[in-house]
Structure formats: C-alpha cells, structure tokens
PDB file of C-alpha atoms and ligand atoms in Angstrom:
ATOM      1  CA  UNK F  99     -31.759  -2.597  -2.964  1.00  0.00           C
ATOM      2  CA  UNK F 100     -30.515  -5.473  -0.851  1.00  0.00           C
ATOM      3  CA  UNK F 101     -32.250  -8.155   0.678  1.00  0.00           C
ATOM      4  CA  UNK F 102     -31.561  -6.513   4.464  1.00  0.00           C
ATOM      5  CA  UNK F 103     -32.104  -2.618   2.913  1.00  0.00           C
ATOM      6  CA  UNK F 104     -28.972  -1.529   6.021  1.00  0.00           C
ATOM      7  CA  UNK F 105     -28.763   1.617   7.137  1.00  0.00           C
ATOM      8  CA  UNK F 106     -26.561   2.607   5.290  1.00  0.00           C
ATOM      9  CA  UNK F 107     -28.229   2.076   2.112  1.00  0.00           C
ATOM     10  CA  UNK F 108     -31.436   3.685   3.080  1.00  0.00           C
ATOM     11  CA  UNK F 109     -29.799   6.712   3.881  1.00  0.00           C
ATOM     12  CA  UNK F 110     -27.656   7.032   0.827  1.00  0.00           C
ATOM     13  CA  UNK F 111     -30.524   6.672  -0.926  1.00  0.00           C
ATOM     14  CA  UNK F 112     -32.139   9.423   0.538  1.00  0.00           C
ATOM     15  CA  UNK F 113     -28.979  11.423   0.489  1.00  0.00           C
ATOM     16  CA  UNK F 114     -28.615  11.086  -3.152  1.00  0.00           C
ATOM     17  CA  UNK F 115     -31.223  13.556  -4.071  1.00  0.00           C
ATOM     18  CA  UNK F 116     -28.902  16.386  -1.961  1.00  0.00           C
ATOM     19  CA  UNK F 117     -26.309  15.783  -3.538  1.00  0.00           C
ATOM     20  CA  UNK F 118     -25.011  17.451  -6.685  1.00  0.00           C
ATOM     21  CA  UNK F 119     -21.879  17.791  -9.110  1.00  0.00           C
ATOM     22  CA  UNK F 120     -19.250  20.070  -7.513  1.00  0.00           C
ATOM     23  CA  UNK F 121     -20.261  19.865  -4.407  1.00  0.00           C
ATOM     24  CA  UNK F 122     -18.559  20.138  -1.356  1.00  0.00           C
ATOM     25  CA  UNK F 123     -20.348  16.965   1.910  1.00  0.00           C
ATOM     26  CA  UNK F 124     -18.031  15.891   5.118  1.00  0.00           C
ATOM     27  CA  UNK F 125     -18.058  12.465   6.172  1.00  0.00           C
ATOM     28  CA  UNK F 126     -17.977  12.853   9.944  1.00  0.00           C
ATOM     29  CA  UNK F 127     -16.835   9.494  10.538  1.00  0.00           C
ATOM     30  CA  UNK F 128     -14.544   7.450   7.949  1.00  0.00           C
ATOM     31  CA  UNK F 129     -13.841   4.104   9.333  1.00  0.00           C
ATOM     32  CA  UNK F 130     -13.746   1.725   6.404  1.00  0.00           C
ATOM     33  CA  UNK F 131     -15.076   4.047   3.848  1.00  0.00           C
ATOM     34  CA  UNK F 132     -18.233   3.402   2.725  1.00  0.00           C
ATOM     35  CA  UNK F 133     -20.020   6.280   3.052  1.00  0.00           C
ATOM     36  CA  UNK F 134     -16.728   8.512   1.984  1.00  0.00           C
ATOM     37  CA  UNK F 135     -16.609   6.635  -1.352  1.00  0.00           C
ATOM     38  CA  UNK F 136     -20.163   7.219  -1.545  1.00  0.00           C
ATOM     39  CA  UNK F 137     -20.005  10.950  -1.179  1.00  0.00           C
ATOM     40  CA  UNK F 138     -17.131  11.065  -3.954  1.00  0.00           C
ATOM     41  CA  UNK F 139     -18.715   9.319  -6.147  1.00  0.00           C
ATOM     42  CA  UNK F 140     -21.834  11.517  -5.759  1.00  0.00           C
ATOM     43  CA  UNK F 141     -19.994  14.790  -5.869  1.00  0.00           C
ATOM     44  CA  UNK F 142     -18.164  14.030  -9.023  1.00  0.00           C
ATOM     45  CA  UNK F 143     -15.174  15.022 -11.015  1.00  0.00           C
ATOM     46  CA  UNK F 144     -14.319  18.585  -9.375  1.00  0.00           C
ATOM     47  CA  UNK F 145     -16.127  17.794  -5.973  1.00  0.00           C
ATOM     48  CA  UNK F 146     -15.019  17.456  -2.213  1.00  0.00           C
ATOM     49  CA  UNK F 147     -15.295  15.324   0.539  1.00  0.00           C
ATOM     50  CA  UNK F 148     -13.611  16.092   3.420  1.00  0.00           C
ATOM     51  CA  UNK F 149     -13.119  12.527   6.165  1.00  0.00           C
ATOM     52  CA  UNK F 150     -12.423  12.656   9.555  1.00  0.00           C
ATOM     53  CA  UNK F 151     -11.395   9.933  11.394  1.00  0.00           C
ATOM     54  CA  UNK F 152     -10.154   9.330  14.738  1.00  0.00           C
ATOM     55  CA  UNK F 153      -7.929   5.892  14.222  1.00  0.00           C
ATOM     56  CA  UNK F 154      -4.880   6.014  11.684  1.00  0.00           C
ATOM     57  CA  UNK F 155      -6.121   2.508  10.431  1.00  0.00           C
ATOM     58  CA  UNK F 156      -9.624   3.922   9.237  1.00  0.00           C
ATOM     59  CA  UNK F 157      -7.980   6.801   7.673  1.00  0.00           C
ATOM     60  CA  UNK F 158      -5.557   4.269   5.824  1.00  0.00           C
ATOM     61  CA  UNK F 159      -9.047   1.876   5.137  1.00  0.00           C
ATOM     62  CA  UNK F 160     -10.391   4.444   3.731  1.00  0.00           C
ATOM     63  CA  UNK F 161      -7.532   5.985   1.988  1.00  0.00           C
ATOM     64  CA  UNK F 162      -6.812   2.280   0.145  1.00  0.00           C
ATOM     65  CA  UNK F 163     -10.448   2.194  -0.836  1.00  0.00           C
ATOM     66  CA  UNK F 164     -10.404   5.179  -2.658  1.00  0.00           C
ATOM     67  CA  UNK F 165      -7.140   4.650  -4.376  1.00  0.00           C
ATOM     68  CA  UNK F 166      -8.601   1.567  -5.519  1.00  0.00           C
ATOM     69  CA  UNK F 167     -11.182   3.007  -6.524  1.00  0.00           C
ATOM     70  CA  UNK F 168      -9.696   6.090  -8.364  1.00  0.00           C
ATOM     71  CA  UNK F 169     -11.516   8.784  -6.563  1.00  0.00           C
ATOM     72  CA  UNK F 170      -8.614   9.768  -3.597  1.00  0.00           C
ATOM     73  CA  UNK F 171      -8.359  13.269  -5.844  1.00  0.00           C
ATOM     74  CA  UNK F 172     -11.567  13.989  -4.733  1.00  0.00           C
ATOM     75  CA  UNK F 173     -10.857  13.535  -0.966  1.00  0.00           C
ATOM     76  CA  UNK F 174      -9.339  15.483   1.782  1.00  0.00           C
ATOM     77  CA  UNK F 175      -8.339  12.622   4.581  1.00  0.00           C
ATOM     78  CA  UNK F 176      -8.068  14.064   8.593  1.00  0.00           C
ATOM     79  CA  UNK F 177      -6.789  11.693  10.706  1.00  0.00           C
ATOM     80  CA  UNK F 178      -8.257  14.221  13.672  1.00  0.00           C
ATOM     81  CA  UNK F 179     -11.331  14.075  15.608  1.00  0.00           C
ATOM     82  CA  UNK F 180     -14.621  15.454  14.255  1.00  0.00           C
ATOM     83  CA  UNK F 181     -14.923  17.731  16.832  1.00  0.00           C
ATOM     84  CA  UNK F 182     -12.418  19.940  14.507  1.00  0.00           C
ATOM     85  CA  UNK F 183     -14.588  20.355  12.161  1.00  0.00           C
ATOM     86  CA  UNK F 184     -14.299  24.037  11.891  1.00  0.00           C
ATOM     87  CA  UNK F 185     -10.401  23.954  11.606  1.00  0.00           C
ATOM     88  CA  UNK F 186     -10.603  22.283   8.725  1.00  0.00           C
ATOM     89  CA  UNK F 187     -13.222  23.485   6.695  1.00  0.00           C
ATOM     90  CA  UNK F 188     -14.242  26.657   5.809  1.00  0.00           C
ATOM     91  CA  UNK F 189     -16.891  26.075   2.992  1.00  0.00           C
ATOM     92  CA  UNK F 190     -20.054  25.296   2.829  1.00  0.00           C
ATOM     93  CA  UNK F 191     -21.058  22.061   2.642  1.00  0.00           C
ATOM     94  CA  UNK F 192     -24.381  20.120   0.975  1.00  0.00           C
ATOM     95  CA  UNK F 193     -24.169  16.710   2.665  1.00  0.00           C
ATOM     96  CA  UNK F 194     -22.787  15.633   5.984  1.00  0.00           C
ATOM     97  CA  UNK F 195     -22.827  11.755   7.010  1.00  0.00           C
ATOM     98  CA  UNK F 196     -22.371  10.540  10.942  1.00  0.00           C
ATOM     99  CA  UNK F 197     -21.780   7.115  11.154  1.00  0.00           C
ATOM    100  CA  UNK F 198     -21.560   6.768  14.986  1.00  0.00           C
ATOM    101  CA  UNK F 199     -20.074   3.829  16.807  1.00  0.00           C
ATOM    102  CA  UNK F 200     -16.960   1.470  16.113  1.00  0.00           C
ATOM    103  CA  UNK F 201     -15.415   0.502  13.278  1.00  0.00           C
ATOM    104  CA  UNK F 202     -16.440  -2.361  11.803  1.00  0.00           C
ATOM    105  CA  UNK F 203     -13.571  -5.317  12.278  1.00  0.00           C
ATOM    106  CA  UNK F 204     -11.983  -3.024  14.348  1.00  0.00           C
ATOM    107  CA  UNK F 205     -11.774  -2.386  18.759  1.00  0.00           C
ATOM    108  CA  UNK F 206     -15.301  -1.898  20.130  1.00  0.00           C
ATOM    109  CA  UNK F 207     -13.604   0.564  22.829  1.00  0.00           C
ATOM    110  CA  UNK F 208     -12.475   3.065  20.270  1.00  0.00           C
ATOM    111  CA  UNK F 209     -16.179   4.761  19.582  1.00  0.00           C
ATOM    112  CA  UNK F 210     -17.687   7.851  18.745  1.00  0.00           C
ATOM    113  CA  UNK F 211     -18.812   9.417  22.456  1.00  0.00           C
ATOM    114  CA  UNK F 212     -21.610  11.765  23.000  1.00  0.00           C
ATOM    115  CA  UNK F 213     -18.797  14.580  24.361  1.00  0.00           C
ATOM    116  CA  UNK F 214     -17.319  14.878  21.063  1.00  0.00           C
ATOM    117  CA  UNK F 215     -20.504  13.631  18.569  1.00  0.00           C
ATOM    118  CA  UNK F 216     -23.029  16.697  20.124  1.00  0.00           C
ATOM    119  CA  UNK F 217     -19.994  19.435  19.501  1.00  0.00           C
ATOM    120  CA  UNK F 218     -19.386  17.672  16.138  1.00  0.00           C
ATOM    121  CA  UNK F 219     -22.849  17.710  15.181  1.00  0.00           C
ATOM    122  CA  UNK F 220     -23.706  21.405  16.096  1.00  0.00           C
ATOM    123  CA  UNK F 221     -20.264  22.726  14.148  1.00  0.00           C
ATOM    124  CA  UNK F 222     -21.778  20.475  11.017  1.00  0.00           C
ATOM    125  CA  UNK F 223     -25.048  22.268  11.408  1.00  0.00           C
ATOM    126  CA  UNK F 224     -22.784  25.737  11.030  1.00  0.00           C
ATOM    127  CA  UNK F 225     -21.350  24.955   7.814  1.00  0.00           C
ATOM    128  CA  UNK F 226     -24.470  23.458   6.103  1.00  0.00           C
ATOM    129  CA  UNK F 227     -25.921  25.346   3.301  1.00  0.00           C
ATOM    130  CA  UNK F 228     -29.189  25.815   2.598  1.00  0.00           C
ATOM    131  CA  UNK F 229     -31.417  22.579   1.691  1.00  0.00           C
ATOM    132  CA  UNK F 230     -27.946  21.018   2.385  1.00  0.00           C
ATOM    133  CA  UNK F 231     -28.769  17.740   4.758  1.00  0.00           C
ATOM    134  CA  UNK F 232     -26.910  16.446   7.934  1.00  0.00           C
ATOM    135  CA  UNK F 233     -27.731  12.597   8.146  1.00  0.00           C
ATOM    136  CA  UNK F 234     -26.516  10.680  11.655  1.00  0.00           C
ATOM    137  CA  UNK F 235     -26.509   6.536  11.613  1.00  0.00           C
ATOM    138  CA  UNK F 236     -26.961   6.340  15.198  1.00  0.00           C
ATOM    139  CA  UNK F 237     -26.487   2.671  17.151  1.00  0.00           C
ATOM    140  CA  UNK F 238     -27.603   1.890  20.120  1.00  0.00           C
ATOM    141  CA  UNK F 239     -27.228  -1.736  23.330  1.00  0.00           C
ATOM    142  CA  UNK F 240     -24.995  -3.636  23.291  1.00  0.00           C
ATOM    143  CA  UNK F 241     -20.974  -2.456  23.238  1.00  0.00           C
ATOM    144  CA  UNK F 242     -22.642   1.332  22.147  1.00  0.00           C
ATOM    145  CA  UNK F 243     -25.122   1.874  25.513  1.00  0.00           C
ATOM    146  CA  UNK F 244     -27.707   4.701  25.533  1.00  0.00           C
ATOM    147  CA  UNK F 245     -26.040   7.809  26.199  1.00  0.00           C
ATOM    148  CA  UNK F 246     -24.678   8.534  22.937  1.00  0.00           C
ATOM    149  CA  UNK F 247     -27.951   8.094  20.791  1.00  0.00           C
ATOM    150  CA  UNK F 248     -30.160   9.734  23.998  1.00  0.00           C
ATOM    151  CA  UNK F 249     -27.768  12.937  23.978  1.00  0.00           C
ATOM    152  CA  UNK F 250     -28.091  12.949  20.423  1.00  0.00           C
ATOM    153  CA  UNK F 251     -32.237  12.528  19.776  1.00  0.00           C
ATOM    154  CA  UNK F 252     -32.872  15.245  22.905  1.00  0.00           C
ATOM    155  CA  UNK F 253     -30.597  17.703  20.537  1.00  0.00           C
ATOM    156  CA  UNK F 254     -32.179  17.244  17.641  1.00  0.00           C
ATOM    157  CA  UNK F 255     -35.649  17.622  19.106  1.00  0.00           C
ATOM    158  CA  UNK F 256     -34.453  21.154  20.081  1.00  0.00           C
ATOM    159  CA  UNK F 257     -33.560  22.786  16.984  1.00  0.00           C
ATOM    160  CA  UNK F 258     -35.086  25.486  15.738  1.00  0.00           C
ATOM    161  CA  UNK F 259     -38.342  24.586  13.381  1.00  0.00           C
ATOM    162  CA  UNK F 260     -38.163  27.528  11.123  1.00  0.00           C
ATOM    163  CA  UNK F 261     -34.712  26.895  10.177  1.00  0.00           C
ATOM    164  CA  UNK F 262     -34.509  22.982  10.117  1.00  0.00           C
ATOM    165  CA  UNK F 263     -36.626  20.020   9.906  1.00  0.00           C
ATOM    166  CA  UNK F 264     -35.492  17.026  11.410  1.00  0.00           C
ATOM    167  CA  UNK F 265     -36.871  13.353  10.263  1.00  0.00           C
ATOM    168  CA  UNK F 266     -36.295  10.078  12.310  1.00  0.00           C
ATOM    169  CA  UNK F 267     -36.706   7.179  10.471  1.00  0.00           C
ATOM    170  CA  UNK F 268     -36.775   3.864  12.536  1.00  0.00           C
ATOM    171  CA  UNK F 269     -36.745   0.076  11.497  1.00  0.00           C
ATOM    172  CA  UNK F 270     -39.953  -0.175  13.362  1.00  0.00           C
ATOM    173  CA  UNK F 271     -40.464  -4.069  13.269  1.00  0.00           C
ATOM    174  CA  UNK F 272     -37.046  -4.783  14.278  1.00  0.00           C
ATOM    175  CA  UNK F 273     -36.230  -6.303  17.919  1.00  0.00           C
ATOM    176  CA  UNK F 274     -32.865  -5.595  19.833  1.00  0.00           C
ATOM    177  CA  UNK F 275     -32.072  -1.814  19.473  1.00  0.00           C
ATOM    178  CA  UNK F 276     -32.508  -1.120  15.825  1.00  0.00           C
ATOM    179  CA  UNK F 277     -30.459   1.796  14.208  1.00  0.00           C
ATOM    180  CA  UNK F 278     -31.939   4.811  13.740  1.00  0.00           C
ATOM    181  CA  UNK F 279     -31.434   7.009  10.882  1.00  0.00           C
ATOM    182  CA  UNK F 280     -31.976  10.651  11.151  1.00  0.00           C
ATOM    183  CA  UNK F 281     -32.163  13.302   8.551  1.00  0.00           C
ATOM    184  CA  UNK F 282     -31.509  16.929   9.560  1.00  0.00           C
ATOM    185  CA  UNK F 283     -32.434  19.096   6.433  1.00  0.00           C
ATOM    186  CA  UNK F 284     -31.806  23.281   6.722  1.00  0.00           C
ATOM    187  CA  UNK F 285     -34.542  25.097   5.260  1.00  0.00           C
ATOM    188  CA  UNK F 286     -32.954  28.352   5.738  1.00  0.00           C
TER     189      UNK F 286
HETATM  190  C1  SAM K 321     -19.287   3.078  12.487  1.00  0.00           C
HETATM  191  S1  SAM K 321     -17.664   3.628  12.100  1.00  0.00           S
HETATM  192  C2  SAM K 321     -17.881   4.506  10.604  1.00  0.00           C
HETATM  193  C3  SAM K 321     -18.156   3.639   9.421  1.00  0.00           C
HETATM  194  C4  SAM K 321     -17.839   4.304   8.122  1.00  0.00           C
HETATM  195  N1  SAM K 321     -18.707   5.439   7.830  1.00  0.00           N
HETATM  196  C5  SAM K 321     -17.777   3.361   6.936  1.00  0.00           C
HETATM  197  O1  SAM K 321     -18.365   3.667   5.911  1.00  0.00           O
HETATM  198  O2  SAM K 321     -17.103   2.343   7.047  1.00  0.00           O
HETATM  199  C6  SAM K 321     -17.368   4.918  13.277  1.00  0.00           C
HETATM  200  C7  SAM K 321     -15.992   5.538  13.165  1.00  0.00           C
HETATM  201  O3  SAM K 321     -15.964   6.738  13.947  1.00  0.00           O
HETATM  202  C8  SAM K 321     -14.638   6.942  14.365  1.00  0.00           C
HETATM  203  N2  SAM K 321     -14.591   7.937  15.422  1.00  0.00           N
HETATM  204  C9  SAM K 321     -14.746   7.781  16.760  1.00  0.00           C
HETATM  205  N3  SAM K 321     -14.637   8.961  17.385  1.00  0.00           N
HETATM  206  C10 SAM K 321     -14.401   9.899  16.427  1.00  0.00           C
HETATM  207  C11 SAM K 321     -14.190  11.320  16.441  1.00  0.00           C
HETATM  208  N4  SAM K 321     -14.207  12.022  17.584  1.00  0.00           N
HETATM  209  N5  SAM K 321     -13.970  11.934  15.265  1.00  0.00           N
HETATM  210  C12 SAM K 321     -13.946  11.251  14.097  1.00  0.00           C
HETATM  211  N6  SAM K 321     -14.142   9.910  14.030  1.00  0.00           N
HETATM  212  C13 SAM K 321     -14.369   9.245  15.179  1.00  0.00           C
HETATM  213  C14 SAM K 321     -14.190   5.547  14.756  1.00  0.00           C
HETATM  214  O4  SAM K 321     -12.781   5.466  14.787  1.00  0.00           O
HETATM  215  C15 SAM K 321     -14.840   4.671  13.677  1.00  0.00           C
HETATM  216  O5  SAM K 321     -13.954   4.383  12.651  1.00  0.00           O
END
C-alpha cells in the first residue's frame, strides 16, 4: 500500500477478489493504462480485457505499456468511445473499471461527459455476469464540474436492490472534492 492509498489502488484492491483466471473485465476508459495492465495481469494467461478509449494517444499509451510489459496478447485495444460497448463485446464480463475524467498529462477538455458515461455505464451493467463487479473512479471541481459525478450517483441510487448492490466509498477526511469510488456488484 502506498503512502497516499489513490484511488486507484483502493479499488484494485477490492477488485482483485472478482477477478479470476480466464476471465473476460472491460476497462471503460484506457488513458495511460493503469488499470488495463491491471486487469491483464489479473485475468491471466488465456484471459481478456477489452480497452476503450476515446484519444488515439491513450490507446497508443496504453498499447506501449502493455508491449512493454508482455501482456498486449491478452488485450483487445478500441480506439472508439465507450458508449459502444455492445458492438464490441458480446461476452460476459467479471470486472468492469470507469476511470472518468482526463487523461493524465494529457488536454483537460478531452473528458469523459455524463451523455456518453450514463449510456456506457448501463450497457456495462448488461454484460456483467453474476457476482461480476462494475467499479467507477469518479472526479469531481475543478476542470471536471458536477454534472458528470451528480448524473452518475442519482443512477446508481436507482438500481434495482434485488439484483445489485451498490457501495460508495468516500475519502471522508479529505478537503477539495475528493474522488469517489463506487462499487456496483450484481447479485443476480
Ligand atoms: C482518467 S483517464 C483514464 C485513466 C486510465 N484508466 C489509466 O489507467 O491511466 C480518462 C480517459 O477517458 C477517456 N475518455 C473520454 N471519453 C471517453 C469515451 N466516451 N469513451 C472512452 N474513453 C473516453 C479519455 O480520453 C481519458 O483518456
């Protein structure tokens, strides 16, 4: 664990128990790769991860890490918006990861948008598999606003509690608009 425990290392820690050899996740949102090498890794040898990615630099960020890595065999790279989900995959999936916003080190302007992200999110929820998880990094002020992460909690309040549970974690003691993780498990 590191010394600032980031998002994104609290939820792949949680994520990690979901996740088994073979299996097929989706990471929602590339950018630089983190969570995509993550969810190879995880998946092993003969498993899948399909990446989406708006911006042909994240999906060449991402490819580079991987090759670097060894683990681009395991990956299916979609320079295409996540709101095409269903196009493109026709499994069923254990593990999907939404890491909203901009890329890191890249333009602020080109972010995820609560048009696409809701559509995104609800064709995700489709292809999950039971006690497969959805997790969703969502950011908030500054260059990111409200509307995204507001559009996004009032969804997930709404779903269905027989068939999912949703859990929203928060960084409670943090000033300035902490991120908020969210973990949307389907029970059935
Ligand atoms: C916070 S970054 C993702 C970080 C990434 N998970 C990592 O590990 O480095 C958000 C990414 O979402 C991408 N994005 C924005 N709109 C998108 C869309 N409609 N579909 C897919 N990706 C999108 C951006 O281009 C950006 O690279």
């Amino acid at each position: 664990m590191g010394k600032q425990y980031q998002i994104t290392e609290f939820c792949h820690h949680f994520l990690k128990d979901y996740i088994q050899e073979n299996d097929c996740c989706i990471d929602a949102t590339a950018g630089n790769g983190n969570d995509t090498e993550f969810l190879c890794r995880m998946a092993g040898e003969y498993g899948k991860v399909y990446a989406f990615d708006i911006q042909e630099e994240a999906v060449t960020n991402t490819r580079r890490r991987l090759e670097q890595a060894g683990l681009s065999e395991r990956a299916v790279l979609i320079c295409g918006g996540h709101e095409r989900m269903l196009e493109y995959v026709r499994e069923e999936v254990a593990v999907i990861v939404f890491n909203f916003g901009y890329l890191p080190g890249g333009d602020h302007r080109i972010a995820t948008r609560a048009e696409t992200s809701l559509p995104a999110v609800r064709q995700g929820l489709e292809l999950l598999k039971v006690g497969g998880v959805m997790n969703l990094c969502i950011y908030s002020g500054g260059d990111t606003g409200y509307e995204e992460r507001d559009a996004l909690l009032a969804f997930v309040k709404g779903l269905d509690t027989k068939k999912w549970l949703v859990i929203v974690s928060s960084y409670y003691n943090r000033k300035n608009d902490p991120p908020l993780p969210v973990f949307i498990i389907r029970l059935r």
